């Protein structure tokens, strides 16, 4: 699986360039034209990224989430959900690097083949940083009325996290 | 919604730190987050510029349209509001394929292009269109088949079988994508 995914990019680039060459378009000039558009895109998404990183950093560094979790520890112990996974499940939609850091700690403390380790891996693999992605994608085209996008995305994340828990229980 | 959430993060974060935390660190957090943001954009910049160049070749040579053709019947069911020959479909396909193969950073430029194309067909330029929301739900519920970063990290910690989580991740992804798309469908219908 890993070798296949490593070959995809080179093969894709080869194919695109070759196809453009065969169709006799000015590949070099077209590339430059597209690259210039890419530069403009980056210029457009920059404020959205900066704004989100700013807010997320302040929020995560306040350790408010940990405080809230500590209230629920007895409850989660009762229904047999490992407490270690909670911060990760909550941070996952906000920040990819933060949830990766939590997964790192879980691996270091419990090992990747433990129940929590497998659960963390599955959650990290099955969901994405919904809030960050929405800010980035909508910010790039200057849309501020996002309607039901955020709640639907977060609902999908929640189902993914619950499903991860059940699936890891069942198949390992 | 993003406006409220953004405000909530900052207000809750600062007030909680001022009340219970170490506010000496708050100064650094505020000042450094600008630097962190720049770092993030600097990681994205070369990838987006490079892929935008390559994808422009794919677009002008008609390749992107052909890629879109392969999945058009399926995607036009998911995105009924997009024009049948919409360029966005090609970019959406490329984004989903790149995401599925665990090439997250290569997927971003395709996703941004898809949004741009959908914005061209959008009637109200300030408001998200139906197609955009469906695309983002599909994108964020993460159709990952090979979670490369996770596998690499599992290898680093000497997992007996680093790839074993591919199966559980695919199953969990299926659940979250189906749940997300169903809710999206229901809410899209309710509007009309």
XYZ file of C-alpha atoms in Angstrom:
364
model
C 0.000 0.000 0.000
C 2.750 2.420 0.934
C 4.756 1.826 -2.245
C 1.661 2.422 -4.341
C 0.988 5.718 -2.630
C 4.615 6.761 -3.158
C 4.377 6.072 -6.898
C 1.178 7.990 -7.451
C 2.666 11.480 -7.510
C 5.559 10.755 -9.917
C 3.271 8.816 -12.261
C 0.641 11.548 -12.107
C 3.174 14.287 -12.939
C 4.605 12.195 -15.781
C 1.161 11.545 -17.185
C -0.004 15.175 -17.009
C 3.146 16.532 -18.678
C 3.137 13.801 -21.313
C -0.542 14.368 -22.067
C -0.030 18.121 -22.406
C 2.971 17.473 -24.682
C 0.934 15.167 -26.905
C -1.889 17.712 -27.119
C 0.747 20.250 -28.243
C -0.062 22.915 -25.686
C 2.665 25.285 -24.437
C 3.362 23.268 -21.300
C 5.984 25.584 -19.828
C 3.945 28.756 -20.304
C 0.826 27.021 -19.012
C 2.722 25.902 -15.924
C 3.840 29.465 -15.222
C 0.323 30.766 -15.700
C -1.029 28.218 -13.220
C 1.778 28.807 -10.731
C 0.968 32.507 -10.770
C -2.669 31.688 -9.983
C -1.438 29.454 -7.150
C 0.526 32.356 -5.720
C -2.617 34.482 -5.736
C -4.503 31.660 -3.971
C -1.893 31.550 -1.203
C -2.190 35.304 -0.892
C -5.959 34.909 -0.433
C -5.846 32.120 2.159
C -3.086 33.674 4.247
C -5.346 35.856 6.463
C -7.734 32.943 7.122
C -4.879 30.682 8.214
C -3.314 33.333 10.418
C -6.660 34.122 12.058
C -7.388 30.457 12.787
C -3.914 29.649 14.115
C -4.171 32.687 16.391
C -7.537 31.681 17.893
C -6.710 27.972 18.135
C -3.371 28.595 19.859
C -4.960 30.812 22.510
C -7.728 28.282 23.076
C -5.496 25.199 23.299
C -2.894 26.888 25.501
C -5.552 27.957 28.019
C -5.974 24.237 28.935
C -9.703 24.847 29.252
C -10.376 21.554 27.476
C -8.364 19.557 30.031
C -10.303 21.233 32.851
C -13.612 20.269 31.277
C -12.447 16.684 30.662
C -11.376 16.211 34.253
C -15.034 16.664 35.259
C -16.101 13.752 33.071
C -13.413 11.252 34.033
C -15.614 9.232 36.471
C -18.376 8.999 33.874
C -16.067 7.774 31.122
C -14.408 5.302 33.437
C -17.839 3.855 34.143
C -18.688 3.252 30.477
C -15.193 1.874 29.789
C -13.891 4.571 27.473
C -10.188 5.251 28.008
C -9.878 8.820 29.283
C -6.637 9.353 27.361
C -8.529 9.487 24.094
C -10.834 12.376 25.068
C -8.516 15.335 24.458
C -7.576 13.859 21.101
C -11.188 13.362 20.027
C -11.942 16.989 20.855
C -8.821 18.513 19.355
C -8.956 16.466 16.137
C -11.426 18.779 14.298
C -9.506 21.900 15.357
C -5.846 21.180 14.826
C -4.009 18.407 12.979
C -0.644 19.068 14.627
C -2.140 19.157 18.132
C -3.994 15.858 17.706
C -0.869 14.303 16.184
C 1.052 15.442 19.267
C -1.520 13.814 21.562
C -1.362 10.594 19.525
C 2.412 10.711 19.880
C 2.062 10.846 23.677
C -0.441 7.977 23.653
C 1.970 5.838 21.588
C 4.837 6.696 23.917
C 2.828 5.826 27.056
C 0.706 2.870 25.939
C 2.312 1.684 22.686
C 0.755 1.803 19.208
C -0.668 -1.736 19.524
C -2.641 -1.068 22.715
C -6.387 -0.453 22.556
C -5.951 3.314 23.043
C -3.105 3.316 20.508
C -5.234 1.637 17.846
C -8.198 3.842 18.697
C -6.073 6.995 18.365
C -4.665 5.772 15.029
C -8.139 5.069 13.686
C -9.547 8.427 14.787
C -6.585 10.271 13.303
C -6.989 8.350 10.042
C -10.758 8.591 9.653
C -11.471 12.272 10.326
C -9.957 15.570 9.292
C -9.434 19.003 10.840
C -12.954 20.138 9.960
C -12.829 23.621 11.476
C -9.449 24.449 9.968
C -10.433 23.110 6.532
C -13.670 25.102 6.521
C -11.865 28.308 7.485
C -9.260 27.698 4.797
C -11.583 26.716 1.941
C -14.298 29.276 2.609
C -11.697 31.943 3.373
C -10.034 31.386 0.001
C -13.177 32.446 -1.875
C -14.305 35.001 0.741
C -17.505 33.271 1.812
C -18.696 34.232 5.276
C -22.167 32.680 5.340
C -21.343 29.006 5.708
C -24.920 27.829 6.450
C -25.040 24.266 7.799
C -21.491 23.303 6.700
C -19.836 23.388 10.132
C -22.478 21.485 12.097
C -22.774 18.829 9.386
C -18.980 18.412 9.259
C -18.736 18.133 13.045
C -21.616 15.648 13.107
C -19.706 13.454 10.634
C -16.620 13.700 12.873
C -18.611 12.660 15.922
C -20.040 9.633 14.123
C -16.505 8.786 12.918
C -15.152 8.882 16.483
C -17.998 6.739 17.875
C -17.621 4.317 14.959
C -13.844 4.103 15.553
C -14.464 3.080 19.131
C -16.912 0.326 18.176
C -14.857 -0.905 15.207
C -11.565 -1.110 17.108
C -13.418 -3.033 19.823
C -14.815 -5.483 17.306
C -11.923 -6.234 14.946
C -8.860 -6.334 17.186
C -20.895 30.151 12.387
C -17.139 30.460 11.886
C -17.405 34.027 13.189
C -18.964 32.811 16.444
C -16.547 29.934 16.818
C -13.534 32.172 16.209
C -14.767 34.637 18.811
C -15.484 31.815 21.248
C -11.946 30.395 20.938
C -10.357 33.759 21.703
C -12.745 34.963 24.408
C -12.863 31.624 26.237
C -9.112 31.097 25.847
C -8.026 34.504 27.126
C -10.560 34.730 29.968
C -9.810 31.233 31.203
C -6.059 31.848 31.151
C -6.472 35.190 32.947
C -8.637 33.578 35.634
C -6.939 30.250 36.250
C -3.793 29.926 34.184
C -0.406 31.454 33.798
C -0.971 34.637 31.918
C 2.737 35.278 31.520
C 2.615 32.632 28.790
C -0.323 34.337 27.135
C 1.877 37.114 25.765
C 4.090 34.610 23.986
C 1.094 32.656 22.697
C -0.451 35.739 21.127
C 2.762 37.011 19.594
C 3.992 33.601 18.436
C 0.750 32.587 16.790
C 1.438 35.059 13.994
C 4.793 33.372 13.414
C 3.122 29.951 13.539
C 0.612 31.091 10.948
C 3.397 32.284 8.664
C 5.207 28.961 9.104
C 2.076 27.095 8.134
C 1.564 29.191 5.026
C 5.237 28.762 4.116
C 4.746 24.981 4.234
C 1.737 25.287 1.970
C 3.124 27.904 -0.430
C 5.526 25.789 -2.528
C 3.055 22.891 -2.761
C 0.164 25.068 -3.863
C 2.231 27.023 -6.412
C 3.749 23.855 -7.891
C 0.494 21.924 -8.128
C -1.426 24.871 -9.498
C 1.118 24.981 -12.313
C 0.867 21.274 -13.061
C -2.912 21.230 -12.787
C -3.147 24.157 -15.215
C -1.499 21.887 -17.799
C -4.020 19.174 -16.959
C -6.814 21.700 -17.320
C -5.735 23.268 -20.608
C -4.937 19.935 -22.230
C -8.427 18.662 -21.456
C -7.114 15.951 -19.130
C -8.958 17.309 -16.118
C -12.228 17.188 -18.024
C -11.517 13.556 -18.939
C -10.780 12.656 -15.309
C -14.053 14.312 -14.379
C -15.812 12.197 -17.038
C -14.797 8.965 -15.348
C -16.732 9.706 -12.199
C -19.242 12.205 -13.577
C -22.265 9.892 -13.285
C -21.538 9.226 -9.615
C -20.500 12.767 -8.693
C -23.421 14.432 -10.461
C -25.695 12.413 -8.158
C -23.818 13.784 -5.138
C -23.641 17.289 -6.616
C -26.954 17.764 -8.434
C -26.611 21.550 -8.414
C -23.365 21.645 -10.415
C -23.449 21.992 -14.190
C -22.981 18.673 -15.965
C -19.728 19.819 -17.618
C -18.471 21.765 -14.602
C -14.686 22.009 -14.270
C -15.184 21.696 -10.514
C -15.951 17.962 -10.911
C -12.423 17.259 -12.199
C -10.862 19.097 -9.267
C -13.199 17.433 -6.771
C -12.153 14.031 -8.142
C -8.447 14.888 -7.943
C -8.910 16.161 -4.392
C -10.710 13.007 -3.269
C -8.144 10.708 -4.902
C -5.193 12.598 -3.367
C -6.883 12.575 0.047
C -7.689 8.882 -0.213
C -4.053 8.044 -0.894
C -2.989 9.976 2.199
C -1.414 12.823 0.221
C -3.100 15.493 2.305
C -0.888 18.392 1.281
C -1.162 17.585 -2.418
C -4.938 17.449 -2.046
C -5.283 21.016 -0.726
C -4.517 22.841 -4.014
C -7.111 20.699 -5.851
C -9.665 21.434 -3.154
C -9.017 25.181 -3.358
C -9.410 25.047 -7.142
C -12.657 23.116 -6.771
C -13.987 25.818 -4.436
C -12.966 28.502 -6.941
C -14.810 26.753 -9.768
C -17.913 26.230 -7.606
C -17.823 29.896 -6.628
C -18.068 30.791 -10.341
C -21.381 28.898 -10.507
C -22.557 30.237 -7.147
C -25.388 32.778 -7.340
C -24.830 34.445 -3.979
C -21.075 35.063 -3.737
C -21.173 35.609 0.028
C -23.029 32.435 0.897
C -21.868 28.833 0.627
C -23.614 26.919 -2.171
C -25.144 23.440 -1.724
C -22.341 21.875 -3.749
C -19.627 23.524 -1.625
C -21.113 22.154 1.581
C -21.437 18.633 0.159
C -17.823 18.816 -1.030
C -16.532 19.990 2.352
C -18.515 17.368 4.264
C -17.074 14.695 1.968
C -13.608 16.210 2.297
C -13.540 16.607 6.085
C -15.145 13.283 6.918
C -11.898 12.194 5.296
C -12.055 9.496 2.656
C -8.583 8.332 3.638
C -7.576 4.874 2.455
C -3.890 5.085 3.366
C -3.301 7.309 6.430
C 0.413 7.763 5.714
C 1.328 9.967 8.693
C -0.319 7.603 11.180
C 1.426 4.555 9.698
C 4.794 6.340 9.793
C 4.293 7.267 13.446
C 3.244 3.712 14.319
C 6.411 2.417 12.667
C 8.462 4.863 14.706
C 7.028 3.331 17.895
C 7.805 -0.225 16.695
C 4.252 -1.370 16.090
C 4.024 -5.109 15.309
C 1.802 -4.316 12.364
C 1.731 -0.609 11.502
C -0.643 -1.062 8.536
C -3.324 -2.946 10.458
C -5.227 0.259 11.192
C -5.945 0.790 7.479
C -8.956 -1.522 7.766
C -10.400 0.103 10.870
C -9.764 3.579 9.442
C -11.557 2.740 6.184
C -14.549 1.313 8.058
C -14.729 4.336 10.380
C -14.354 6.710 7.405
C -17.238 4.963 5.650
C -19.437 5.487 8.699
C -18.560 9.165 9.071
C -18.861 9.915 5.322
C -22.246 8.206 5.028
C -23.488 9.954 8.189
C -22.210 13.342 6.961
C -23.605 12.983 3.451
C -26.996 11.813 4.769
C -27.313 14.777 7.107
C -26.178 17.074 4.276
C -28.853 15.574 2.013
C -31.580 16.008 4.628
C -30.661 19.612 5.357
C -30.326 20.468 1.681
C -33.818 19.096 1.081
C -35.297 20.939 4.052
C -34.274 24.289 2.566
C -36.516 23.884 -0.468
